[in-house]
Amino acid sequence: MNPSKINYDPNLNCYFLTVRGILLRQLDDRDVSLLWNQSGLIYEKMQDNILFTPYFTSLSDSLSLYLNVEKKKQTEEDFSVFLQKIKERILSGSTVLVYSDVFDLPHTLYYQKKHNNHAIEIYHVGNDEVEIVDHYYKFEGNMSISQLKFALEKTNEKNNVSAFEFAYLDTTKAVSPDMLPYLWDTLHFHRKIMNGKDPYDDEQHQKWYGMEAVEAFTRYIHHEVFEDGSNVDISYHGLKEYGGSKNNMAKICLDYGHLLEGLEELGRDYQHIANKVLTIANMILKCFISKNFDHYETRIMNKLQEWKEDEEKATERLNALFELHHYTLNT
Amino acid sequence: MYKYVELSNFVNNKGITTASSAKKSSFAFGGWYSLPREHFSKEMTLKEDIPFQFHLEENADNMELEGQSILVETSHYDTLYILGASNNGNFYESLSFFQDDKLCYTVPIYFPDLTSNIPIHHEKIAMTIPFMHNQFGDVHHSKAYLWLNTVSLEDCNRWNTIKFPDNPSIHIFAMTLKGGSSI
């Protein structure tokens, strides 16, 4: 039996999983896992909406910063040329990423049910079929070329673009990061954010960081879930993404805890926060689906309060770790 | 030697269905999937020859955790075996043992996602189910797993209540105590 080509991790979204899947065919697992080291807390008021995110650097920038890998895109108007370019790229050593609407991907739960842009890996191009790997839905198998063409045309139509696009990762100059500078860099950004500061000193937007972001998002959740009650998308997905990012950070802290005193304990705090935040996300979804708001309101608000207390404790530990190693808040 | 923990008054969620009644599942959000009824019987001996009692009732067959307290006859039990899985992620919580209102013992329990075969800690797979039902048919590309947590009660001599935390992502299908002499 051939080994599976799927690389699943419940803490990564479809885009991250696909990038990771492609990279793992070329680079060492230890280095690739270092890319997911962002778990800040940023709340931003947009024109009609809000943004709650753990991320403050794009994955493309992290690829370049830590591994010296470049994410490149290629677009083609003609589908057969597009397919030929993918074939050439795979032959030269890198599989590719494409986005398709899940509505037209038969192996997903949302086939013909729901529209959503979704990243998949194209692993091989044959004469009539392509071999795809969907790391998120844990699927590897063939898809006819006509089916892929149809799915990508529909996706382009939905996104109002005309050209077909794929992305690949240039790993020819890849490096392996030194762990201690990497860890300090990672912790430095997190300490800054969790103490309420913009990691890049950007004063342009109306943003909240760290504990202020927790409080602002808690107020938002109460409004979206219990006052409006018509949609819980932002509350659920914001918490889900944050919980996953916290688990990724926890893993880094636990894996490299032996390099820095206090790091392992911080990793356990982060694990605990991730468990709590993902529990709240599921509670919100259950509440919304059951429409039993009274049954869930106190329970969810209690968990949100516990989350805030857990974040305060972890931030104290992070600050103590810097003090222990003679760093000050202004470094 | 073994004693089933009676869950019939506590089951509050439907996770095991036939193909035709898959829409009744409330295990995953919006009835996305359920465990096939044909793989279960009322009593089953699973991993390490531990017997379990399932509650295969019409409306509910597992206990979604929302802070329940279960009263058990006081005795010197050696071990508690808990069979369950999480929905939409891997989760862990603390289980508390009380003698009336007095906390005696707290222990973490770990339940990976129903579709995951990777443990979070030291829990083991007790049951592998080759496919699942969903409201559109059978899902064969994803297996389901029920996980076994083994809780040693050697440090917990006298107790009569198990208190569960509030985490509706965790589902308990059966519990069995080992040992037990009246005191």
Coordinates of C-alpha atoms in Angstrom, one line a residue:
Chain A
M1 CA 0.0 0.0 0.0
N2 CA 1.4 3.4 -0.9
P3 CA 1.9 5.9 1.9
S4 CA -0.8 8.6 2.1
K5 CA 0.0 11.9 0.4
I6 CA -2.3 13.7 2.9
N7 CA -0.8 15.9 5.6
Y8 CA -3.7 16.8 7.9
D9 CA -3.5 19.0 11.0
P10 CA -6.7 20.2 12.7
N11 CA -5.0 23.5 13.6
L12 CA -4.4 24.7 10.0
N13 CA -6.9 26.0 7.4
C14 CA -7.0 24.6 3.8
Y15 CA -4.5 27.2 2.5
F16 CA -2.0 26.5 5.3
L17 CA -2.5 22.8 4.9
T18 CA -1.9 22.9 1.2
V19 CA 1.2 25.0 1.4
R20 CA 2.5 22.7 4.2
G21 CA 1.7 19.6 2.1
I22 CA 3.6 21.0 -0.9
L23 CA 6.6 22.1 1.2
L24 CA 6.8 18.7 3.0
R25 CA 7.5 17.1 -0.4
Q26 CA 10.7 19.2 -0.6
L27 CA 11.8 20.3 2.9
D28 CA 12.3 18.9 6.4
D29 CA 9.2 18.6 8.6
R30 CA 11.0 20.4 11.5
D31 CA 11.6 23.5 9.4
V32 CA 8.2 23.6 7.8
S33 CA 6.4 23.5 11.2
L34 CA 8.2 26.7 12.2
L35 CA 6.1 28.7 9.8
W36 CA 3.0 28.6 12.0
N37 CA 4.4 30.7 14.9
Q38 CA 1.8 33.4 14.9
S39 CA -0.8 33.6 17.6
G40 CA -1.3 37.3 18.5
L41 CA -4.6 38.8 19.2
I42 CA -5.7 41.6 17.0
Y43 CA -9.2 43.1 16.8
E44 CA -9.9 45.6 14.1
K45 CA -13.0 47.6 13.2
M46 CA -13.5 47.7 9.4
Q47 CA -16.1 49.7 7.5
D48 CA -19.0 47.3 7.8
N49 CA -17.4 44.5 9.8
I50 CA -14.7 43.5 12.2
L51 CA -11.6 41.5 11.9
F52 CA -10.3 39.2 14.7
T53 CA -7.1 37.5 13.8
P54 CA -4.1 35.8 15.4
Y55 CA -2.0 36.7 12.3
F56 CA 0.2 39.8 11.9
T57 CA 2.5 38.6 9.0
S58 CA 1.4 37.0 5.8
L59 CA 2.5 33.4 5.1
S60 CA 4.4 34.5 2.1
D61 CA 6.5 36.8 4.3
S62 CA 7.0 34.1 6.9
L63 CA 8.2 31.7 4.1
S64 CA 10.7 34.3 3.0
L65 CA 11.8 35.4 6.5
Y66 CA 12.3 32.0 8.1
L67 CA 13.0 29.5 5.2
N68 CA 14.0 31.8 2.3
V69 CA 11.3 30.2 0.2
E70 CA 9.5 32.2 -2.4
K71 CA 5.8 31.8 -3.1
K72 CA 5.2 32.4 -6.9
K73 CA 2.0 32.7 -8.9
Q74 CA 1.4 32.0 -12.5
T75 CA -1.7 32.9 -14.5
E76 CA -2.9 31.8 -17.9
E77 CA -6.0 32.8 -19.9
D78 CA -6.1 29.5 -21.8
F79 CA -6.9 26.4 -19.8
S80 CA -4.7 23.9 -21.9
V81 CA -1.7 26.2 -21.6
F82 CA -2.5 26.6 -17.8
L83 CA -2.5 22.8 -17.5
Q84 CA 0.7 22.4 -19.5
K85 CA 2.4 24.9 -17.2
I86 CA 1.3 23.0 -14.1
K87 CA 2.6 19.8 -15.7
E88 CA 6.0 21.4 -16.3
R89 CA 6.1 22.8 -12.8
I90 CA 5.4 19.4 -11.3
L91 CA 8.1 17.8 -13.5
S92 CA 10.6 20.4 -12.3
G93 CA 10.0 19.3 -8.7
S94 CA 7.2 21.3 -7.1
T95 CA 3.5 20.4 -6.9
V96 CA 1.1 23.3 -7.1
L97 CA -1.8 25.0 -5.3
V98 CA -5.1 26.0 -6.9
Y99 CA -8.2 27.5 -5.5
S100 CA -11.6 26.0 -6.4
D101 CA -15.1 26.6 -5.1
V102 CA -16.1 23.6 -2.9
F103 CA -19.4 23.8 -4.6
D104 CA -17.9 22.0 -7.6
L105 CA -15.5 19.6 -5.8
P106 CA -17.4 16.3 -5.6
H107 CA -15.3 14.8 -2.7
T108 CA -16.2 17.6 -0.3
L109 CA -19.1 17.8 2.1
Y110 CA -20.2 21.0 0.5
Y111 CA -20.5 19.7 -3.1
Q112 CA -23.5 21.4 -4.7
K113 CA -24.4 22.7 -1.3
K114 CA -22.3 25.8 -0.4
H115 CA -19.9 28.2 -2.0
N116 CA -16.5 28.7 -0.6
N117 CA -13.0 29.2 -2.0
H118 CA -10.9 26.2 -1.1
A119 CA -7.2 25.4 -1.6
I120 CA -6.1 22.0 -3.0
E121 CA -2.8 20.5 -4.3
I122 CA -2.4 19.2 -7.8
Y123 CA 0.0 16.4 -7.5
H124 CA 0.1 14.9 -11.0
V125 CA -1.3 15.8 -14.4
G126 CA -2.2 12.9 -16.7
N127 CA -3.8 12.7 -20.1
D128 CA -7.4 12.7 -19.0
E129 CA -7.2 13.1 -15.3
V130 CA -5.3 15.1 -12.6
E131 CA -4.4 13.6 -9.2
I132 CA -5.4 16.0 -6.5
V133 CA -4.7 16.0 -2.7
D134 CA -7.2 17.8 -0.5
H135 CA -5.4 17.9 2.8
Y136 CA -8.3 19.6 4.6
Y137 CA -10.9 17.1 3.6
K138 CA -8.4 14.2 3.8
F139 CA -8.9 13.2 0.2
E140 CA -6.4 12.0 -2.4
G141 CA -7.6 10.8 -5.8
N142 CA -8.2 11.6 -9.4
M143 CA -10.4 14.1 -11.0
S144 CA -11.1 14.3 -14.7
I145 CA -9.5 17.3 -16.5
S146 CA -12.9 18.4 -17.8
Q147 CA -14.2 18.4 -14.2
L148 CA -11.3 20.4 -13.0
K149 CA -11.7 22.9 -15.9
F150 CA -15.4 23.2 -15.0
A151 CA -14.7 23.8 -11.3
L152 CA -12.0 26.4 -12.0
E153 CA -14.1 28.2 -14.6
K154 CA -17.0 28.4 -12.1
T155 CA -14.6 29.6 -9.4
N156 CA -13.2 32.4 -11.7
E157 CA -16.8 33.4 -12.6
K158 CA -17.7 33.7 -8.9
N159 CA -14.5 35.7 -8.2
N160 CA -15.0 37.8 -11.3
V161 CA -11.6 37.0 -12.8
S162 CA -10.8 35.6 -16.3
A163 CA -7.4 34.0 -15.9
F164 CA -6.6 30.6 -14.3
E165 CA -4.1 30.8 -11.5
F166 CA -1.8 28.4 -9.7
A167 CA 0.8 29.0 -7.0
Y168 CA 4.0 27.1 -6.3
L169 CA 6.9 27.4 -3.9
D170 CA 10.5 28.0 -5.0
T171 CA 12.6 26.2 -2.5
T172 CA 15.9 26.3 -4.4
K173 CA 17.5 28.6 -1.9
A174 CA 15.8 27.3 1.2
V175 CA 17.6 27.6 4.6
S176 CA 17.1 26.1 8.0
P177 CA 16.6 28.7 10.7
D178 CA 18.7 28.9 13.9
M179 CA 16.4 28.1 16.7
L180 CA 17.3 30.6 19.4
P181 CA 17.1 33.7 17.3
Y182 CA 13.9 32.3 15.8
L183 CA 12.3 31.7 19.3
W184 CA 13.3 35.2 20.6
D185 CA 11.9 36.8 17.4
T186 CA 8.6 34.9 17.8
L187 CA 8.3 35.6 21.5
H188 CA 9.2 39.2 21.1
F189 CA 6.3 39.8 18.7
H190 CA 3.9 38.0 20.9
R191 CA 4.9 39.9 24.0
K192 CA 4.5 43.2 22.2
I193 CA 1.0 42.3 21.0
M194 CA -0.2 40.7 24.2
N195 CA 0.9 43.9 26.1
G196 CA -1.3 45.9 23.8
K197 CA 1.1 47.2 21.3
D198 CA 1.2 47.1 17.5
P199 CA 4.1 44.8 16.5
Y200 CA 4.9 47.1 13.6
D201 CA 4.0 50.4 15.3
D202 CA 1.2 51.0 12.8
E203 CA -1.1 53.7 14.0
Q204 CA -3.2 53.9 10.8
H205 CA -6.1 51.7 11.8
Q206 CA -8.5 51.4 14.7
K207 CA -7.1 48.3 16.2
W208 CA -7.0 46.6 19.6
Y209 CA -4.2 44.3 20.7
G210 CA -3.9 41.6 23.3
M211 CA -6.2 41.8 26.3
E212 CA -8.1 44.7 24.8
A213 CA -8.8 42.5 21.7
V214 CA -10.1 39.8 24.0
E215 CA -12.5 42.2 25.6
A216 CA -13.6 43.8 22.3
F217 CA -14.2 40.4 20.7
T218 CA -16.1 39.2 23.8
R219 CA -18.5 42.2 23.4
Y220 CA -18.8 41.5 19.7
I221 CA -19.6 37.8 20.3
H222 CA -22.4 38.7 22.8
H223 CA -23.8 41.1 20.2
E224 CA -23.5 38.7 17.2
V225 CA -24.7 35.6 19.0
F226 CA -27.2 36.8 21.6
E227 CA -28.5 40.2 20.4
D228 CA -28.5 39.8 16.6
G229 CA -28.6 36.0 16.5
S230 CA -28.9 35.8 12.7
N231 CA -25.3 34.8 11.9
V232 CA -22.3 33.6 13.9
D233 CA -19.8 33.3 11.1
I234 CA -17.3 35.8 12.4
S235 CA -17.5 34.7 16.1
Y236 CA -17.1 31.0 15.2
H237 CA -14.4 31.4 12.6
G238 CA -12.4 34.0 14.5
L239 CA -12.2 31.7 17.6
K240 CA -11.5 28.6 15.5
E241 CA -8.6 30.3 13.7
Y242 CA -7.3 31.7 17.0
G243 CA -7.6 28.4 18.8
G244 CA -5.7 26.6 16.0
S245 CA -3.0 29.2 16.0
K246 CA -2.6 28.9 19.8
N247 CA -2.2 25.1 19.4
N248 CA 0.5 25.7 16.8
M249 CA 2.3 28.1 19.2
A250 CA 2.0 25.7 22.0
K251 CA 3.6 23.0 19.9
I252 CA 6.6 25.2 19.2
C253 CA 7.0 26.1 22.9
L254 CA 6.7 22.5 24.0
D255 CA 9.0 21.1 21.2
Y256 CA 11.8 23.6 22.0
G257 CA 11.1 24.1 25.7
H258 CA 14.5 22.6 26.5
L259 CA 16.2 25.6 24.8
L260 CA 14.7 28.3 27.0
E261 CA 13.8 28.1 30.7
G262 CA 10.1 28.9 31.1
L263 CA 9.1 28.1 27.5
E264 CA 7.5 24.7 28.2
E265 CA 5.3 26.1 30.9
L266 CA 4.2 28.8 28.5
G267 CA 3.4 26.1 25.9
R268 CA 1.1 24.4 28.5
D269 CA -0.7 27.7 29.1
Y270 CA -1.2 28.1 25.4
Q271 CA -2.5 24.6 25.0
H272 CA -5.0 25.3 27.7
I273 CA -6.1 28.5 26.0
A274 CA -6.5 26.7 22.7
N275 CA -8.7 24.0 24.3
K276 CA -10.9 26.7 25.9
V277 CA -11.2 28.9 22.8
L278 CA -12.1 25.9 20.5
T279 CA -14.6 24.7 23.1
I280 CA -16.3 28.2 23.0
A281 CA -16.3 28.1 19.1
N282 CA -18.1 24.8 19.1
M283 CA -20.5 26.0 21.8
I284 CA -21.4 29.0 19.7
L285 CA -22.1 26.8 16.7
K286 CA -24.2 24.4 18.7
C287 CA -26.1 27.4 20.2
F288 CA -26.8 28.8 16.7
I289 CA -27.9 25.5 15.2
S290 CA -30.1 24.6 18.1
K291 CA -31.4 28.2 18.5
N292 CA -31.5 27.4 22.2
F293 CA -29.9 30.7 23.1
D294 CA -31.1 30.7 26.8
H295 CA -29.5 27.3 27.3
Y296 CA -26.1 28.5 26.1
E297 CA -25.8 32.2 27.0
T298 CA -24.5 31.9 30.6
R299 CA -22.3 28.9 29.7
I300 CA -20.7 30.8 26.8
M301 CA -20.2 34.0 28.8
N302 CA -18.6 32.0 31.7
K303 CA -16.2 30.4 29.3
L304 CA -15.3 33.7 27.7
Q305 CA -14.5 35.1 31.2
E306 CA -12.3 32.0 31.9
W307 CA -10.6 32.6 28.6
K308 CA -9.8 36.2 29.6
E309 CA -8.3 35.0 32.9
D310 CA -6.2 32.3 31.1
E311 CA -4.8 34.9 28.7
E312 CA -3.9 37.3 31.6
K313 CA -2.0 34.4 33.3
A314 CA -0.2 33.4 30.1
T315 CA 0.8 37.0 29.4
E316 CA 2.2 37.3 32.9
R317 CA 4.2 34.2 32.3
L318 CA 5.5 35.5 28.9
N319 CA 6.6 38.8 30.6
A320 CA 8.2 36.8 33.4
L321 CA 10.1 34.7 30.8
F322 CA 11.6 37.9 29.3
E323 CA 12.5 39.2 32.8
L324 CA 14.1 35.9 33.6
H325 CA 16.3 36.2 30.5
H326 CA 17.0 39.9 31.1
Y327 CA 14.9 41.4 28.4
T328 CA 12.8 44.5 29.1
L329 CA 9.4 45.5 27.6
N330 CA 11.1 48.1 25.4
T331 CA 13.5 45.8 23.6
Chain B
M1 CA -15.4 -7.4 38.8
Y2 CA -16.9 -4.9 36.3
K3 CA -19.8 -2.5 36.9
Y4 CA -21.5 -0.4 34.2
V5 CA -22.0 3.2 35.0
E6 CA -25.7 3.8 34.3
L7 CA -26.0 6.6 31.7
S8 CA -29.6 6.1 30.6
N9 CA -30.7 9.2 32.6
F10 CA -27.9 11.3 31.1
V11 CA -27.8 10.6 27.4
N12 CA -28.7 13.8 25.6
N13 CA -27.3 13.4 22.1
K14 CA -27.8 11.2 19.1
G15 CA -24.6 9.8 17.5
I16 CA -25.5 6.3 16.4
T17 CA -28.1 5.8 13.6
T18 CA -29.1 3.6 10.7
A19 CA -28.5 4.8 7.2
S20 CA -32.1 5.8 6.8
S21 CA -32.2 7.7 10.1
A22 CA -28.9 9.5 9.7
K23 CA -30.6 12.9 9.5
K24 CA -31.6 12.4 13.2
S25 CA -28.0 12.6 14.3
S26 CA -27.1 15.5 16.5
F27 CA -23.5 14.4 17.1
A28 CA -22.0 16.8 14.6
F29 CA -23.3 20.2 13.6
G30 CA -26.3 20.1 11.4
G31 CA -26.3 16.2 11.3
W32 CA -23.1 16.0 9.2
Y33 CA -22.4 12.4 10.3
S34 CA -23.3 9.5 12.6
L35 CA -21.9 6.1 13.6
P36 CA -23.6 3.1 11.8
R37 CA -26.0 1.3 14.2
E38 CA -25.1 -2.1 12.7
H39 CA -21.7 -1.8 14.4
F40 CA -23.1 -1.6 17.9
S41 CA -24.9 -3.9 20.3
K42 CA -26.3 -3.2 23.7
E43 CA -23.3 -4.9 25.4
M44 CA -19.9 -5.1 23.8
T45 CA -16.4 -6.2 24.9
L46 CA -13.8 -3.9 23.5
K47 CA -10.1 -3.3 23.9
E48 CA -8.4 -5.1 26.8
D49 CA -11.5 -7.2 27.3
I50 CA -13.4 -4.4 29.0
P51 CA -17.2 -4.7 28.7
F52 CA -19.3 -1.7 27.9
Q53 CA -23.0 -1.0 27.9
F54 CA -24.4 1.1 25.1
H55 CA -27.7 3.0 25.3
L56 CA -29.1 2.5 21.8
E57 CA -32.2 4.5 22.3
E58 CA -34.4 6.2 19.8
N59 CA -33.6 9.8 20.7
A60 CA -30.2 9.7 22.4
D61 CA -27.3 7.4 22.9
N62 CA -24.4 9.4 24.3
M63 CA -23.8 12.1 26.9
E64 CA -22.7 15.5 25.6
L65 CA -20.8 17.1 28.5
E66 CA -22.6 20.0 30.1
G67 CA -21.6 19.8 33.8
Q68 CA -23.5 16.5 34.7
S69 CA -23.0 14.9 38.1
I70 CA -23.5 11.1 38.2
L71 CA -24.0 9.3 41.5
V72 CA -22.3 5.9 41.9
E73 CA -22.6 3.4 44.7
T74 CA -19.7 4.1 47.1
S75 CA -17.0 1.3 46.8
H76 CA -13.3 0.8 46.4
Y77 CA -13.0 0.8 42.6
D78 CA -9.6 0.4 40.9
T79 CA -10.3 1.9 37.5
L80 CA -12.8 3.8 35.5
Y81 CA -12.9 3.2 31.8
I82 CA -14.5 5.9 29.7
L83 CA -15.4 5.5 26.0
G84 CA -16.0 8.5 23.9
A85 CA -14.9 11.0 21.2
S86 CA -15.0 14.7 20.4
N87 CA -16.8 16.5 17.7
N88 CA -15.0 19.1 15.5
G89 CA -11.6 19.0 17.1
N90 CA -9.5 17.3 19.8
F91 CA -10.5 18.2 23.4
Y92 CA -9.5 17.5 27.0
E93 CA -11.0 18.4 30.3
S94 CA -10.8 17.6 34.0
L95 CA -13.0 15.0 35.6
S96 CA -13.8 15.4 39.3
F97 CA -14.7 12.8 41.9
F98 CA -16.6 13.9 45.0
Q99 CA -17.8 12.2 48.2
D100 CA -21.0 14.1 48.6
D101 CA -19.9 17.8 48.3
K102 CA -16.2 17.2 49.1
L103 CA -13.8 17.1 46.2
C104 CA -11.6 14.0 46.4
Y105 CA -9.8 13.7 43.2
T106 CA -9.3 15.4 39.8
V107 CA -8.0 13.8 36.7
P108 CA -7.6 14.9 33.0
I109 CA -9.5 13.1 30.3
Y110 CA -8.6 13.3 26.6
F111 CA -10.8 12.7 23.6
P112 CA -9.6 13.2 20.1
D113 CA -12.0 13.9 17.2
L114 CA -14.2 11.1 16.2
T115 CA -12.4 10.9 12.8
S116 CA -8.9 11.2 14.2
N117 CA -6.7 8.2 14.9
I118 CA -4.0 10.2 16.6
P119 CA -4.1 10.4 20.5
I120 CA -3.7 13.7 22.3
H121 CA -2.1 12.0 25.4
H122 CA -2.1 8.3 26.3
E123 CA -5.7 7.4 25.4
K124 CA -6.2 4.5 23.1
I125 CA -8.5 3.6 20.3
A126 CA -11.1 1.1 21.6
M127 CA -13.2 0.8 18.5
T128 CA -12.6 1.5 14.8
I129 CA -15.6 1.8 12.6
P130 CA -14.9 1.5 8.9
F131 CA -17.4 4.1 7.6
M132 CA -19.9 6.7 8.8
H133 CA -23.4 7.7 7.7
N134 CA -24.3 11.1 6.7
Q135 CA -27.5 12.6 5.5
F136 CA -26.5 12.0 1.8
G137 CA -25.4 8.4 2.2
D138 CA -22.4 6.5 3.6
V139 CA -19.0 8.1 3.9
H140 CA -16.3 5.5 3.2
H141 CA -13.2 7.7 2.9
S142 CA -13.3 8.5 6.6
K143 CA -13.2 6.0 9.4
A144 CA -14.5 6.7 12.9
Y145 CA -12.8 6.0 16.2
L146 CA -14.1 5.7 19.8
W147 CA -11.4 6.4 22.3
L148 CA -10.7 4.8 25.7
N149 CA -9.6 6.8 28.7
T150 CA -8.3 4.6 31.6
V151 CA -8.6 6.5 34.9
S152 CA -6.7 4.9 37.8
L153 CA -8.7 5.3 41.1
E154 CA -6.0 4.0 43.4
D155 CA -5.5 7.5 44.9
C156 CA -9.2 8.0 45.3
N157 CA -10.5 5.7 48.0
R158 CA -13.9 7.0 48.9
W159 CA -16.2 8.8 46.4
N160 CA -19.8 8.6 45.2
T161 CA -20.1 11.2 42.5
I162 CA -18.4 11.8 39.2
K163 CA -18.7 15.5 38.1
F164 CA -18.2 16.3 34.4
P165 CA -17.1 19.7 33.1
D166 CA -19.1 21.9 30.6
N167 CA -17.7 21.0 27.2
P168 CA -20.4 19.9 24.6
S169 CA -17.7 19.0 22.1
I170 CA -16.9 15.8 24.2
H171 CA -19.3 12.9 23.9
I172 CA -19.3 9.9 26.3
F173 CA -20.9 6.7 25.0
A174 CA -20.2 4.3 27.9
M175 CA -18.4 4.0 31.2
T176 CA -17.3 0.9 33.2
L177 CA -15.8 0.6 36.6
K178 CA -13.4 -2.1 37.6
G179 CA -13.1 -3.5 41.1
G180 CA -15.5 -2.6 43.8
S181 CA -16.2 -4.0 47.2
S182 CA -18.8 -2.4 49.4
I183 CA -17.5 -0.2 52.2

